[in-house]
Short mmCIF file of C-alpha atoms in Angstrom, two decimals:
data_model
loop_
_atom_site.label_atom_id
_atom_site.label_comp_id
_atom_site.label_asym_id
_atom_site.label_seq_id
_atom_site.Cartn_x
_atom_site.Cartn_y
_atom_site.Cartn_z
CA UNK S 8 104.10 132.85 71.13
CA UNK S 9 105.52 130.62 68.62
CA UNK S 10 109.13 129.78 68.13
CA UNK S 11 110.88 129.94 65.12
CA UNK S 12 109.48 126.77 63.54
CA UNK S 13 105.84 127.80 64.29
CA UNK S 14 106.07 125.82 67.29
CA UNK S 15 103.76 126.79 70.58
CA UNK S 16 105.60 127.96 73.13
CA UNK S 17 104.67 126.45 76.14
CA UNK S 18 107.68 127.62 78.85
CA UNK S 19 107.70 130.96 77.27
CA UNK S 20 107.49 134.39 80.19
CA UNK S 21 106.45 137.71 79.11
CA UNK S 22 106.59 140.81 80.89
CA UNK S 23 105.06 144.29 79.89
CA UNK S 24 105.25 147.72 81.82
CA UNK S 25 103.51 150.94 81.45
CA UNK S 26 102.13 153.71 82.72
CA UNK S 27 99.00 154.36 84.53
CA UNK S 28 96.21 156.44 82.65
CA UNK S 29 97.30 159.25 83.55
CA UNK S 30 100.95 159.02 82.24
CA UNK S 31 102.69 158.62 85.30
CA UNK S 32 104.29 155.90 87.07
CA UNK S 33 103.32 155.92 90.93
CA UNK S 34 102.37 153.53 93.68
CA UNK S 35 98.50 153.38 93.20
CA UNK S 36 99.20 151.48 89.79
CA UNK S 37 102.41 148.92 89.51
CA UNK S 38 102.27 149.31 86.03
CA UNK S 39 103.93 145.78 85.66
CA UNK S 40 102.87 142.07 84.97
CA UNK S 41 104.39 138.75 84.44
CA UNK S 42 102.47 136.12 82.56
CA UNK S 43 103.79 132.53 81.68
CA UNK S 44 102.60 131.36 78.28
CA UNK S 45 99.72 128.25 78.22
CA UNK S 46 100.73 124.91 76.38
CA UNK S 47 99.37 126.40 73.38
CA UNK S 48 102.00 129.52 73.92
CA UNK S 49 99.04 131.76 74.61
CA UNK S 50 98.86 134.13 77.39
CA UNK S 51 96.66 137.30 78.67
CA UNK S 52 97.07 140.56 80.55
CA UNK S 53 93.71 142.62 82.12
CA UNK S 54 95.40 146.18 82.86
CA UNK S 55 94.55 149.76 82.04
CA UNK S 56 94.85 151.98 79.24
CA UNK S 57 97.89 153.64 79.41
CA UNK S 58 98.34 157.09 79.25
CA UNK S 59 101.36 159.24 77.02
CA UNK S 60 104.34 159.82 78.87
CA UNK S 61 106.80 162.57 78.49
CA UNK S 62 109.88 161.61 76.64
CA UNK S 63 112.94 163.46 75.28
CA UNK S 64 112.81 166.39 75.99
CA UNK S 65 109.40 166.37 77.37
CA UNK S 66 107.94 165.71 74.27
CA UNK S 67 105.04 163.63 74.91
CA UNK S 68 105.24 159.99 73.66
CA UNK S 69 102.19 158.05 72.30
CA UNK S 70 100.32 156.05 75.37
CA UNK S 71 102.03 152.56 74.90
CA UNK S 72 102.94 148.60 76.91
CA UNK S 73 106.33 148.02 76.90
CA UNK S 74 106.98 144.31 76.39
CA UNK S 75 109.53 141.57 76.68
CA UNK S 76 109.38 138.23 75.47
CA UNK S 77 111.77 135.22 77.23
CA UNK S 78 111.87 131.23 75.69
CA UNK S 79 113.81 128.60 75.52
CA UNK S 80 117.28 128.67 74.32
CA UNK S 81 117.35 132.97 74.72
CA UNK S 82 119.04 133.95 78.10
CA UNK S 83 118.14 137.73 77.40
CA UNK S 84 114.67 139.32 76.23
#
């Protein structure tokens, strides 16, 4: 993560969610991680593919990791 002079950020957070692999959210999978970023703004998540998830609807939406990025100087994501 860099900020918006190509600097690494180092005190970056970044959160994802998602569904299990088979679409659902339920308690076998959390479906949630927290990483802080490295000095050289890197960071890594080991998870599982997610599966689609029903949407409006019930139309079914493409499998997908929500994500949310928080630095320095931004109080929301």
């Amino acid at each position: 993560i860099t900020d918006g002079d190509g600097a690494a950020c180092a005190d970056a957070l970044v959160e994802i969610w998602q569904a299990g692999p088979d679409g659902r959210y339920e308690e076998g999978f959390h479906g949630f991680g927290r990483s802080a970023t490295d000095a050289n703004g890197e960071f890594r998540f080991t998870t599982l593919k997610p599966g689609p998830v029903a949407g409006r609807g019930n139309a079914m939406q493409a499998p997908h990791i929500e994500i949310a990025i928080f630095a320095r100087g931004l109080m929301q994501h």
